[in-house]
Amino acid sequence: MIRRDRVVPPLVALAAFLAGWQLLVLVGGYATFILPGPLVVGERFVVAWTDGTMAPHAITTLAEIGFGFIGGAPAGMLTGYVMARSRLVNRVLSPYLVAAQAVPILALAPLIALWFGSGLFAHSVIVALIVFFPVVISTLVAVHGVDRRLLEMARSYRVTRGQRLRMVELPAALPGILGGLRIGVTLAVVGAIVAEWTGGETGLGVLINLARYSFKIPLMFAALLTIALIGVALYSVVLLVERRYAIPAA
Amino acid sequence: MSAEPGRALSEPGPSTGDTSVPAIRLDGVRFGFHIDGRQTEVIGGLDLEIAPRSIVALVGPNGCGKSTLLRVIAGLLPARAGTVEVEGRPVTGPDSRVGLVFQEPRLLPWRSAFANVAFPLEVAGRDRVARERRVTDLLGLVGLRDWSRARPAELSGGMRQRVAIARALALEPAVLLLDEPFSALDSLTRERFNVELLRLWERIGATIVLVTHSIAEAVFLADRVLVLSPRPAQLVADVAVELSRPRRPGDLDAAAVTRTAAEIRAHLEGATDDAFAVAAGDVPAHAQPDQAIP
């Protein structure tokens, strides 16, 4: 069975990882507030989700990721497209874009908090900023890479600018753009947690801080696990979209 | 005459072409590129008239500007001087009266054969029903009705080029321009495709201008073979092919074929020698002393 071949190895690896982790805790004799074992973390994870501790924080973080992505990704695509098609815009924007990217989001986050506070909006802005750059670059490269011969073919049928974008450039650049979205969606999770560390009432980043200060290390691990699962889930969604819509150029 | 909506009445279908007006008329057409800030002349003053529903082959040395000339006729490149007219009206940009088939199929890889042929119709804003009828007809015309759902990656090179031809015919152009359309195919397939092309031409009745490197192909297909000089391209010879139609590979008048081919080759050899001189960068191309400009 092909399906079993694809499922079994990752499961074996996961089991080995968990067993190693548990062994490390047992042999090392680490206290639960230093390194809790997988069983303890698993139990805390289930409890935190069933007693209503985790859900509000997870929902806040997901909302920040969602709004930030919806804001940042289309803006990035638009900017990348315009930069790809206008040498002037490219020359003007490139230095600023690179400079902005060179400044770590961690350093920028307090400034955003100063300007926009520490609510959902401010956090979404940080997510949008961190998503923006990889999407701009991947769109720029992908649109640049669209086969010029296809564009000439389209021109011979008198396509309008909008038709060219919709019928040729977008589908041709889609695999590249989706690659940028894949990077962007994992960065969005990072952005949301960093944003929450600068302040806020709820969110998985906030929960991590709360747990750390009260030495509830298993809860901290449970929050980390939730973050990791969110990242994997979002990445898989983009991957599914990619498989469904992106047909690589022959 | 089709009754498709959106088709202007002033746009005569290929089957109703007025024989008194040339299908294509070039008047003093010049074209040049800027290369490293220098103006390089590619087409150096061409006058030409091509009769409706005829087939004309362009032959000439590599890089002499044959493909460029097709693009100027198709309105993809603007002539620096002179005018291009199709059916008596000037070409000022990409034009639906002209269908261009490139050297490569240039199909959209994410679209099926059907959707690729439908592309010009979608761009022109034809409604779905009209598109489906037209595309089905066209795929039948090029013998690919059973492959309408296949993606370009699933088709052979020859099939892809047939899809490209069907696409070029979608808007019922009066003129079909073919830029070495079968050059990527093996010689046996190519021979078969040339026969198919003639059959297609008999059914659609469009004027065809094709670029080829094969003298045999030019003689087999064309009514007239135009020999071009190296850059800047000028007309070296205009050779009429006196072979009756319909033509089949088996029953051509061998003597006439040989005579015509020899004549073309003689003109071409003179032109090719010049190509070496031009490549060396010292002698400007000139017309042959025995040139036969009509």
CSV table of N, CA, C and O in Angstrom, one decimal, chain A residues 11-116:
chain,number,residue,atom,x,y,z
A,11,LEU,N,5.4,8.6,11.3
A,11,LEU,CA,4.9,8.2,12.6
A,11,LEU,C,6.0,7.6,13.5
A,11,LEU,O,6.1,7.8,14.7
A,12,VAL,N,6.8,6.7,12.8
A,12,VAL,CA,7.9,6.1,13.5
A,12,VAL,C,8.9,7.1,14.1
A,12,VAL,O,9.3,7.1,15.2
A,13,ALA,N,9.2,8.1,13.2
A,13,ALA,CA,10.1,9.2,13.6
A,13,ALA,C,9.5,9.9,14.8
A,13,ALA,O,10.3,10.3,15.7
A,14,LEU,N,8.2,10.2,14.7
A,14,LEU,CA,7.6,11.0,15.8
A,14,LEU,C,7.7,10.2,17.1
A,14,LEU,O,8.1,10.7,18.2
A,15,ALA,N,7.4,8.9,17.1
A,15,ALA,CA,7.5,8.0,18.2
A,15,ALA,C,8.9,8.0,18.8
A,15,ALA,O,9.1,8.1,20.0
A,16,ALA,N,9.9,7.9,17.9
A,16,ALA,CA,11.3,7.9,18.3
A,16,ALA,C,11.6,9.2,19.0
A,16,ALA,O,12.3,9.2,20.1
A,17,PHE,N,11.2,10.3,18.5
A,17,PHE,CA,11.4,11.6,19.1
A,17,PHE,C,10.9,11.7,20.5
A,17,PHE,O,11.5,12.1,21.4
A,18,LEU,N,9.6,11.3,20.6
A,18,LEU,CA,8.9,11.4,21.9
A,18,LEU,C,9.6,10.5,22.9
A,18,LEU,O,9.8,10.9,24.1
A,19,ALA,N,10.0,9.3,22.5
A,19,ALA,CA,10.7,8.3,23.4
A,19,ALA,C,12.0,8.9,23.8
A,19,ALA,O,12.4,8.8,25.0
A,20,GLY,N,12.8,9.5,22.9
A,20,GLY,CA,14.1,10.1,23.2
A,20,GLY,C,13.9,11.2,24.2
A,20,GLY,O,14.7,11.3,25.2
A,21,TRP,N,12.9,12.0,24.0
A,21,TRP,CA,12.6,13.1,24.9
A,21,TRP,C,12.3,12.6,26.3
A,21,TRP,O,12.9,13.1,27.3
A,22,GLN,N,11.4,11.6,26.4
A,22,GLN,CA,11.0,11.0,27.7
A,22,GLN,C,12.2,10.4,28.4
A,22,GLN,O,12.5,10.6,29.6
A,23,LEU,N,13.1,9.7,27.6
A,23,LEU,CA,14.3,9.1,28.1
A,23,LEU,C,15.2,10.1,28.7
A,23,LEU,O,15.8,9.9,29.8
A,24,LEU,N,15.4,11.2,28.0
A,24,LEU,CA,16.3,12.3,28.4
A,24,LEU,C,15.8,12.8,29.8
A,24,LEU,O,16.6,13.1,30.7
A,25,VAL,N,14.5,13.0,29.9
A,25,VAL,CA,13.9,13.5,31.2
A,25,VAL,C,14.2,12.5,32.3
A,25,VAL,O,14.6,12.9,33.4
A,26,LEU,N,14.0,11.2,32.0
A,26,LEU,CA,14.1,10.2,33.0
A,26,LEU,C,15.6,10.0,33.4
A,26,LEU,O,15.9,10.1,34.6
A,27,VAL,N,16.5,9.9,32.4
A,27,VAL,CA,17.9,9.7,32.7
A,27,VAL,C,18.5,10.9,33.4
A,27,VAL,O,19.2,10.9,34.4
A,28,GLY,N,18.2,12.1,32.8
A,28,GLY,CA,18.8,13.4,33.3
A,28,GLY,C,18.2,13.8,34.7
A,28,GLY,O,18.8,14.6,35.4
A,29,GLY,N,17.0,13.3,34.9
A,29,GLY,CA,16.3,13.6,36.2
A,29,GLY,C,16.0,15.1,36.3
A,29,GLY,O,16.0,15.7,37.3
A,30,TYR,N,15.6,15.7,35.1
A,30,TYR,CA,15.3,17.1,35.1
A,30,TYR,C,13.9,17.4,35.8
A,30,TYR,O,13.0,16.6,35.7
A,31,ALA,N,13.9,18.5,36.6
A,31,ALA,CA,12.6,18.9,37.2
A,31,ALA,C,11.6,19.3,36.1
A,31,ALA,O,12.0,19.7,35.1
A,32,THR,N,10.3,19.2,36.5
A,32,THR,CA,9.3,19.5,35.5
A,32,THR,C,9.4,21.0,35.1
A,32,THR,O,9.0,21.4,34.0
A,33,PHE,N,9.9,21.9,36.0
A,33,PHE,CA,9.9,23.3,35.7
A,33,PHE,C,11.1,23.7,34.8
A,33,PHE,O,11.3,24.8,34.4
A,34,ILE,N,12.0,22.6,34.6
A,34,ILE,CA,13.1,22.9,33.6
A,34,ILE,C,12.8,22.2,32.3
A,34,ILE,O,12.7,22.9,31.3
A,35,LEU,N,12.6,20.9,32.3
A,35,LEU,CA,12.2,20.2,31.1
A,35,LEU,C,11.1,19.2,31.4
A,35,LEU,O,11.5,18.1,31.8
A,36,PRO,N,9.9,19.5,31.1
A,36,PRO,CA,8.8,18.5,31.4
A,36,PRO,C,8.9,17.4,30.3
A,36,PRO,O,9.2,17.7,29.2
A,37,GLY,N,8.5,16.2,30.6
A,37,GLY,CA,8.5,15.2,29.6
A,37,GLY,C,7.3,15.3,28.7
A,37,GLY,O,6.3,16.0,29.0
A,38,PRO,N,7.3,14.5,27.6
A,38,PRO,CA,6.2,14.6,26.6
A,38,PRO,C,4.8,14.2,27.2
A,38,PRO,O,3.8,14.7,26.8
A,39,LEU,N,4.8,13.3,28.2
A,39,LEU,CA,3.6,12.8,28.7
A,39,LEU,C,2.9,14.0,29.5
A,39,LEU,O,1.8,14.3,29.4
A,40,VAL,N,3.8,14.7,30.3
A,40,VAL,CA,3.3,15.8,31.1
A,40,VAL,C,2.8,16.9,30.2
A,40,VAL,O,1.7,17.5,30.4
A,41,VAL,N,3.6,17.2,29.2
A,41,VAL,CA,3.2,18.3,28.2
A,41,VAL,C,1.9,17.9,27.5
A,41,VAL,O,1.0,18.7,27.4
A,42,GLY,N,1.8,16.6,27.1
A,42,GLY,CA,0.6,16.2,26.4
A,42,GLY,C,-0.6,16.3,27.3
A,42,GLY,O,-1.7,16.8,26.9
A,43,GLU,N,-0.5,15.9,28.5
A,43,GLU,CA,-1.6,16.0,29.5
A,43,GLU,C,-2.0,17.5,29.7
A,43,GLU,O,-3.2,17.8,29.6
A,44,ARG,N,-1.0,18.4,29.8
A,44,ARG,CA,-1.3,19.8,30.1
A,44,ARG,C,-2.0,20.4,28.8
A,44,ARG,O,-2.8,21.3,28.9
A,45,PHE,N,-1.5,19.9,27.7
A,45,PHE,CA,-2.1,20.4,26.4
A,45,PHE,C,-3.6,20.1,26.3
A,45,PHE,O,-4.4,20.9,26.0
A,46,VAL,N,-3.9,18.8,26.7
A,46,VAL,CA,-5.3,18.4,26.6
A,46,VAL,C,-6.1,19.2,27.6
A,46,VAL,O,-7.2,19.7,27.3
A,47,VAL,N,-5.6,19.3,28.8
A,47,VAL,CA,-6.3,20.0,29.9
A,47,VAL,C,-6.5,21.5,29.5
A,47,VAL,O,-7.6,22.0,29.7
A,48,ALA,N,-5.5,22.1,29.0
A,48,ALA,CA,-5.6,23.5,28.7
A,48,ALA,C,-6.6,23.8,27.6
A,48,ALA,O,-7.3,24.8,27.6
A,49,TRP,N,-6.8,22.8,26.7
A,49,TRP,CA,-7.8,22.9,25.6
A,49,TRP,C,-9.2,22.6,26.2
A,49,TRP,O,-10.2,23.2,25.7
A,50,THR,N,-9.3,21.7,27.1
A,50,THR,CA,-10.6,21.3,27.6
A,50,THR,C,-11.1,22.3,28.7
A,50,THR,O,-12.3,22.5,28.7
A,51,ASP,N,-10.2,22.8,29.5
A,51,ASP,CA,-10.7,23.7,30.5
A,51,ASP,C,-10.9,25.2,30.1
A,51,ASP,O,-11.1,26.1,30.9
A,52,GLY,N,-10.6,25.4,28.8
A,52,GLY,CA,-10.8,26.8,28.3
A,52,GLY,C,-9.7,27.7,28.5
A,52,GLY,O,-9.9,28.9,28.3
A,53,THR,N,-8.5,27.3,28.9
A,53,THR,CA,-7.4,28.1,29.1
A,53,THR,C,-6.8,28.5,27.7
A,53,THR,O,-6.5,29.7,27.5
A,54,MET,N,-6.6,27.6,26.8
A,54,MET,CA,-5.9,27.8,25.6
A,54,MET,C,-6.7,28.5,24.5
A,54,MET,O,-6.2,29.4,23.8
A,55,ALA,N,-8.0,28.1,24.4
A,55,ALA,CA,-8.8,28.6,23.2
A,55,ALA,C,-8.8,30.1,23.0
A,55,ALA,O,-8.5,30.5,21.9
A,56,PRO,N,-9.1,30.9,24.0
A,56,PRO,CA,-9.1,32.4,23.8
A,56,PRO,C,-7.8,32.9,23.2
A,56,PRO,O,-7.7,33.7,22.3
A,57,HIS,N,-6.7,32.4,23.8
A,57,HIS,CA,-5.4,32.8,23.4
A,57,HIS,C,-5.1,32.4,21.9
A,57,HIS,O,-4.6,33.2,21.1
A,58,ALA,N,-5.4,31.1,21.6
A,58,ALA,CA,-5.2,30.6,20.3
A,58,ALA,C,-6.0,31.4,19.3
A,58,ALA,O,-5.6,31.7,18.2
A,59,ILE,N,-7.3,31.7,19.7
A,59,ILE,CA,-8.2,32.5,18.7
A,59,ILE,C,-7.6,33.8,18.5
A,59,ILE,O,-7.6,34.3,17.3
A,60,THR,N,-7.1,34.5,19.5
A,60,THR,CA,-6.5,35.9,19.3
A,60,THR,C,-5.3,35.8,18.3
A,60,THR,O,-5.2,36.5,17.3
A,61,THR,N,-4.4,34.8,18.6
A,61,THR,CA,-3.3,34.7,17.7
A,61,THR,C,-3.7,34.3,16.3
A,61,THR,O,-3.1,34.9,15.3
A,62,LEU,N,-4.6,33.4,16.1
A,62,LEU,CA,-5.1,33.1,14.8
A,62,LEU,C,-5.7,34.3,14.1
A,62,LEU,O,-5.5,34.5,12.9
A,63,ALA,N,-6.4,35.1,14.8
A,63,ALA,CA,-7.0,36.3,14.2
A,63,ALA,C,-6.0,37.3,13.8
A,63,ALA,O,-6.0,37.9,12.7
A,64,GLU,N,-4.9,37.5,14.6
A,64,GLU,CA,-3.8,38.4,14.2
A,64,GLU,C,-3.2,37.9,12.9
A,64,GLU,O,-2.9,38.6,12.0
A,65,ILE,N,-2.9,36.5,12.9
A,65,ILE,CA,-2.3,35.9,11.7
A,65,ILE,C,-3.2,36.1,10.5
A,65,ILE,O,-2.7,36.6,9.4
A,66,GLY,N,-4.5,35.9,10.7
A,66,GLY,CA,-5.4,36.0,9.6
A,66,GLY,C,-5.5,37.4,9.0
A,66,GLY,O,-5.3,37.6,7.8
A,67,PHE,N,-5.8,38.4,9.9
A,67,PHE,CA,-5.9,39.8,9.5
A,67,PHE,C,-4.6,40.3,8.9
A,67,PHE,O,-4.5,41.0,7.8
A,68,GLY,N,-3.5,39.9,9.6
A,68,GLY,CA,-2.1,40.4,9.1
A,68,GLY,C,-1.8,39.8,7.7
A,68,GLY,O,-1.4,40.5,6.8
A,69,PHE,N,-2.2,38.5,7.5
A,69,PHE,CA,-1.9,37.9,6.2
A,69,PHE,C,-2.8,38.5,5.1
A,69,PHE,O,-2.3,38.8,4.0
A,70,ILE,N,-4.1,38.7,5.5
A,70,ILE,CA,-5.0,39.3,4.5
A,70,ILE,C,-4.6,40.7,4.1
A,70,ILE,O,-4.7,41.1,3.0
A,71,GLY,N,-4.0,41.4,5.1
A,71,GLY,CA,-3.5,42.7,4.8
A,71,GLY,C,-2.1,42.7,4.0
A,71,GLY,O,-1.9,43.4,3.0
A,72,GLY,N,-1.2,41.9,4.5
A,72,GLY,CA,0.1,41.9,4.0
A,72,GLY,C,0.4,41.2,2.7
A,72,GLY,O,1.1,41.7,1.8
A,73,ALA,N,-0.3,40.1,2.5
A,73,ALA,CA,0.0,39.3,1.3
A,73,ALA,C,-0.5,40.0,0.0
A,73,ALA,O,0.3,40.1,-0.9
A,74,PRO,N,-1.7,40.4,-0.1
A,74,PRO,CA,-2.2,41.1,-1.3
A,74,PRO,C,-1.3,42.4,-1.6
A,74,PRO,O,-1.0,42.7,-2.7
A,75,ALA,N,-1.0,43.1,-0.5
A,75,ALA,CA,-0.2,44.3,-0.7
A,75,ALA,C,1.2,43.9,-1.2
A,75,ALA,O,1.7,44.6,-2.1
A,76,GLY,N,1.7,42.8,-0.7
A,76,GLY,CA,3.0,42.4,-1.2
A,76,GLY,C,2.9,41.9,-2.7
A,76,GLY,O,3.8,42.3,-3.5
A,77,MET,N,1.8,41.3,-3.1
A,77,MET,CA,1.7,40.8,-4.5
A,77,MET,C,1.6,42.0,-5.4
A,77,MET,O,2.2,42.1,-6.4
A,78,LEU,N,0.8,43.0,-5.0
A,78,LEU,CA,0.6,44.2,-5.8
A,78,LEU,C,1.9,45.0,-6.0
A,78,LEU,O,2.3,45.3,-7.1
A,79,THR,N,2.6,45.1,-4.8
A,79,THR,CA,3.9,45.8,-4.9
A,79,THR,C,4.9,45.1,-5.8
A,79,THR,O,5.6,45.7,-6.6
A,80,GLY,N,4.9,43.8,-5.6
A,80,GLY,CA,5.9,42.9,-6.4
A,80,GLY,C,5.5,43.0,-7.9
A,80,GLY,O,6.4,43.1,-8.7
A,81,TYR,N,4.2,43.0,-8.2
A,81,TYR,CA,3.8,43.1,-9.6
A,81,TYR,C,4.2,44.4,-10.2
A,81,TYR,O,4.8,44.5,-11.3
A,82,VAL,N,3.9,45.5,-9.5
A,82,VAL,CA,4.2,46.8,-10.0
A,82,VAL,C,5.8,47.0,-10.2
A,82,VAL,O,6.2,47.5,-11.2
A,83,MET,N,6.5,46.5,-9.2
A,83,MET,CA,8.0,46.6,-9.3
A,83,MET,C,8.5,45.8,-10.5
A,83,MET,O,9.4,46.2,-11.1
A,84,ALA,N,7.8,44.6,-10.8
A,84,ALA,CA,8.3,43.8,-11.9
A,84,ALA,C,8.0,44.5,-13.2
A,84,ALA,O,8.8,44.3,-14.2
A,85,ARG,N,6.9,45.2,-13.3
A,85,ARG,CA,6.5,45.8,-14.6
A,85,ARG,C,7.0,47.2,-14.8
A,85,ARG,O,6.9,47.8,-15.9
A,86,SER,N,7.4,47.9,-13.7
A,86,SER,CA,7.9,49.2,-13.9
A,86,SER,C,9.3,49.4,-13.3
A,86,SER,O,9.6,49.2,-12.1
A,87,ARG,N,10.3,49.6,-14.2
A,87,ARG,CA,11.7,49.7,-13.8
A,87,ARG,C,11.8,50.9,-12.9
A,87,ARG,O,12.6,50.9,-11.9
A,88,LEU,N,11.1,52.0,-13.1
A,88,LEU,CA,11.2,53.2,-12.3
A,88,LEU,C,10.8,52.9,-10.8
A,88,LEU,O,11.5,53.2,-9.9
A,89,VAL,N,9.6,52.2,-10.7
A,89,VAL,CA,9.1,51.9,-9.3
A,89,VAL,C,10.1,51.0,-8.7
A,89,VAL,O,10.4,51.1,-7.5
A,90,ASN,N,10.6,50.0,-9.4
A,90,ASN,CA,11.6,49.1,-8.9
A,90,ASN,C,12.8,49.8,-8.3
A,90,ASN,O,13.2,49.6,-7.2
A,91,ARG,N,13.3,50.8,-9.1
A,91,ARG,CA,14.5,51.5,-8.7
A,91,ARG,C,14.2,52.3,-7.5
A,91,ARG,O,15.1,52.4,-6.6
A,92,VAL,N,13.0,52.9,-7.4
A,92,VAL,CA,12.7,53.8,-6.3
A,92,VAL,C,12.5,53.0,-5.0
A,92,VAL,O,13.0,53.4,-3.9
A,93,LEU,N,11.8,51.9,-5.1
A,93,LEU,CA,11.3,51.2,-3.9
A,93,LEU,C,12.4,50.2,-3.4
A,93,LEU,O,12.5,50.0,-2.2
A,94,SER,N,13.2,49.6,-4.3
A,94,SER,CA,14.1,48.6,-3.8
A,94,SER,C,14.9,48.9,-2.6
A,94,SER,O,15.0,48.1,-1.7
A,95,PRO,N,15.6,50.1,-2.6
A,95,PRO,CA,16.5,50.3,-1.4
A,95,PRO,C,15.7,50.4,-0.1
A,95,PRO,O,16.1,49.8,0.9
A,96,TYR,N,14.5,51.0,-0.1
A,96,TYR,CA,13.7,51.1,1.1
A,96,TYR,C,13.2,49.7,1.5
A,96,TYR,O,13.2,49.4,2.7
A,97,LEU,N,12.9,48.9,0.6
A,97,LEU,CA,12.4,47.6,0.9
A,97,LEU,C,13.4,46.8,1.6
A,97,LEU,O,13.2,46.1,2.6
A,98,VAL,N,14.6,46.8,1.0
A,98,VAL,CA,15.7,46.0,1.5
A,98,VAL,C,16.1,46.6,2.9
A,98,VAL,O,16.3,45.8,3.9
A,99,ALA,N,16.2,47.9,3.0
A,99,ALA,CA,16.5,48.5,4.3
A,99,ALA,C,15.5,48.1,5.4
A,99,ALA,O,15.8,47.7,6.5
A,100,ALA,N,14.2,48.2,5.0
A,100,ALA,CA,13.2,47.8,6.0
A,100,ALA,C,13.3,46.4,6.4
A,100,ALA,O,13.0,46.0,7.5
A,101,GLN,N,13.7,45.5,5.4
A,101,GLN,CA,13.8,44.1,5.8
A,101,GLN,C,15.0,43.8,6.6
A,101,GLN,O,15.0,42.9,7.4
A,102,ALA,N,16.0,44.7,6.5
A,102,ALA,CA,17.2,44.5,7.3
A,102,ALA,C,17.0,44.8,8.8
A,102,ALA,O,17.7,44.3,9.6
A,103,VAL,N,16.0,45.7,9.0
A,103,VAL,CA,15.7,46.0,10.4
A,103,VAL,C,14.8,44.8,11.0
A,103,VAL,O,13.8,44.5,10.5
A,104,PRO,N,15.3,44.1,12.1
A,104,PRO,CA,14.5,43.0,12.6
A,104,PRO,C,13.2,43.5,13.1
A,104,PRO,O,13.0,44.5,13.7
A,105,ILE,N,12.2,42.6,12.9
A,105,ILE,CA,10.8,42.9,13.3
A,105,ILE,C,10.8,43.1,14.8
A,105,ILE,O,10.0,43.9,15.4
A,106,LEU,N,11.7,42.4,15.5
A,106,LEU,CA,11.7,42.4,17.0
A,106,LEU,C,12.0,43.9,17.4
A,106,LEU,O,11.6,44.3,18.4
A,107,ALA,N,12.9,44.6,16.6
A,107,ALA,CA,13.3,46.0,17.0
A,107,ALA,C,12.2,46.9,16.6
A,107,ALA,O,12.0,48.0,17.2
A,108,LEU,N,11.4,46.5,15.6
A,108,LEU,CA,10.3,47.4,15.1
A,108,LEU,C,9.1,47.3,15.9
A,108,LEU,O,8.3,48.3,16.0
A,109,ALA,N,8.9,46.2,16.5
A,109,ALA,CA,7.6,45.9,17.3
A,109,ALA,C,7.3,46.9,18.3
A,109,ALA,O,6.2,47.4,18.4
A,110,PRO,N,8.3,47.3,19.2
A,110,PRO,CA,8.0,48.3,20.2
A,110,PRO,C,7.5,49.7,19.6
A,110,PRO,O,6.6,50.3,20.2
A,111,LEU,N,8.0,50.0,18.4
A,111,LEU,CA,7.6,51.2,17.8
A,111,LEU,C,6.2,51.2,17.3
A,111,LEU,O,5.4,52.1,17.5
A,112,ILE,N,5.8,50.0,16.7
A,112,ILE,CA,4.4,49.8,16.3
A,112,ILE,C,3.5,49.9,17.5
A,112,ILE,O,2.4,50.5,17.5
A,113,ALA,N,3.9,49.3,18.7
A,113,ALA,CA,3.1,49.3,19.9
A,113,ALA,C,3.0,50.8,20.3
A,113,ALA,O,1.9,51.2,20.8
A,114,LEU,N,4.0,51.6,20.2
A,114,LEU,CA,3.9,53.0,20.6
A,114,LEU,C,2.9,53.7,19.7
A,114,LEU,O,2.1,54.5,20.2
A,115,TRP,N,2.9,53.4,18.4
A,115,TRP,CA,2.0,54.1,17.5
A,115,TRP,C,0.6,53.6,17.6
A,115,TRP,O,-0.4,54.3,17.5
A,116,PHE,N,0.4,52.3,17.6
A,116,PHE,CA,-0.9,51.7,17.4
A,116,PHE,C,-1.4,51.0,18.6
A,116,PHE,O,-2.5,50.3,18.6
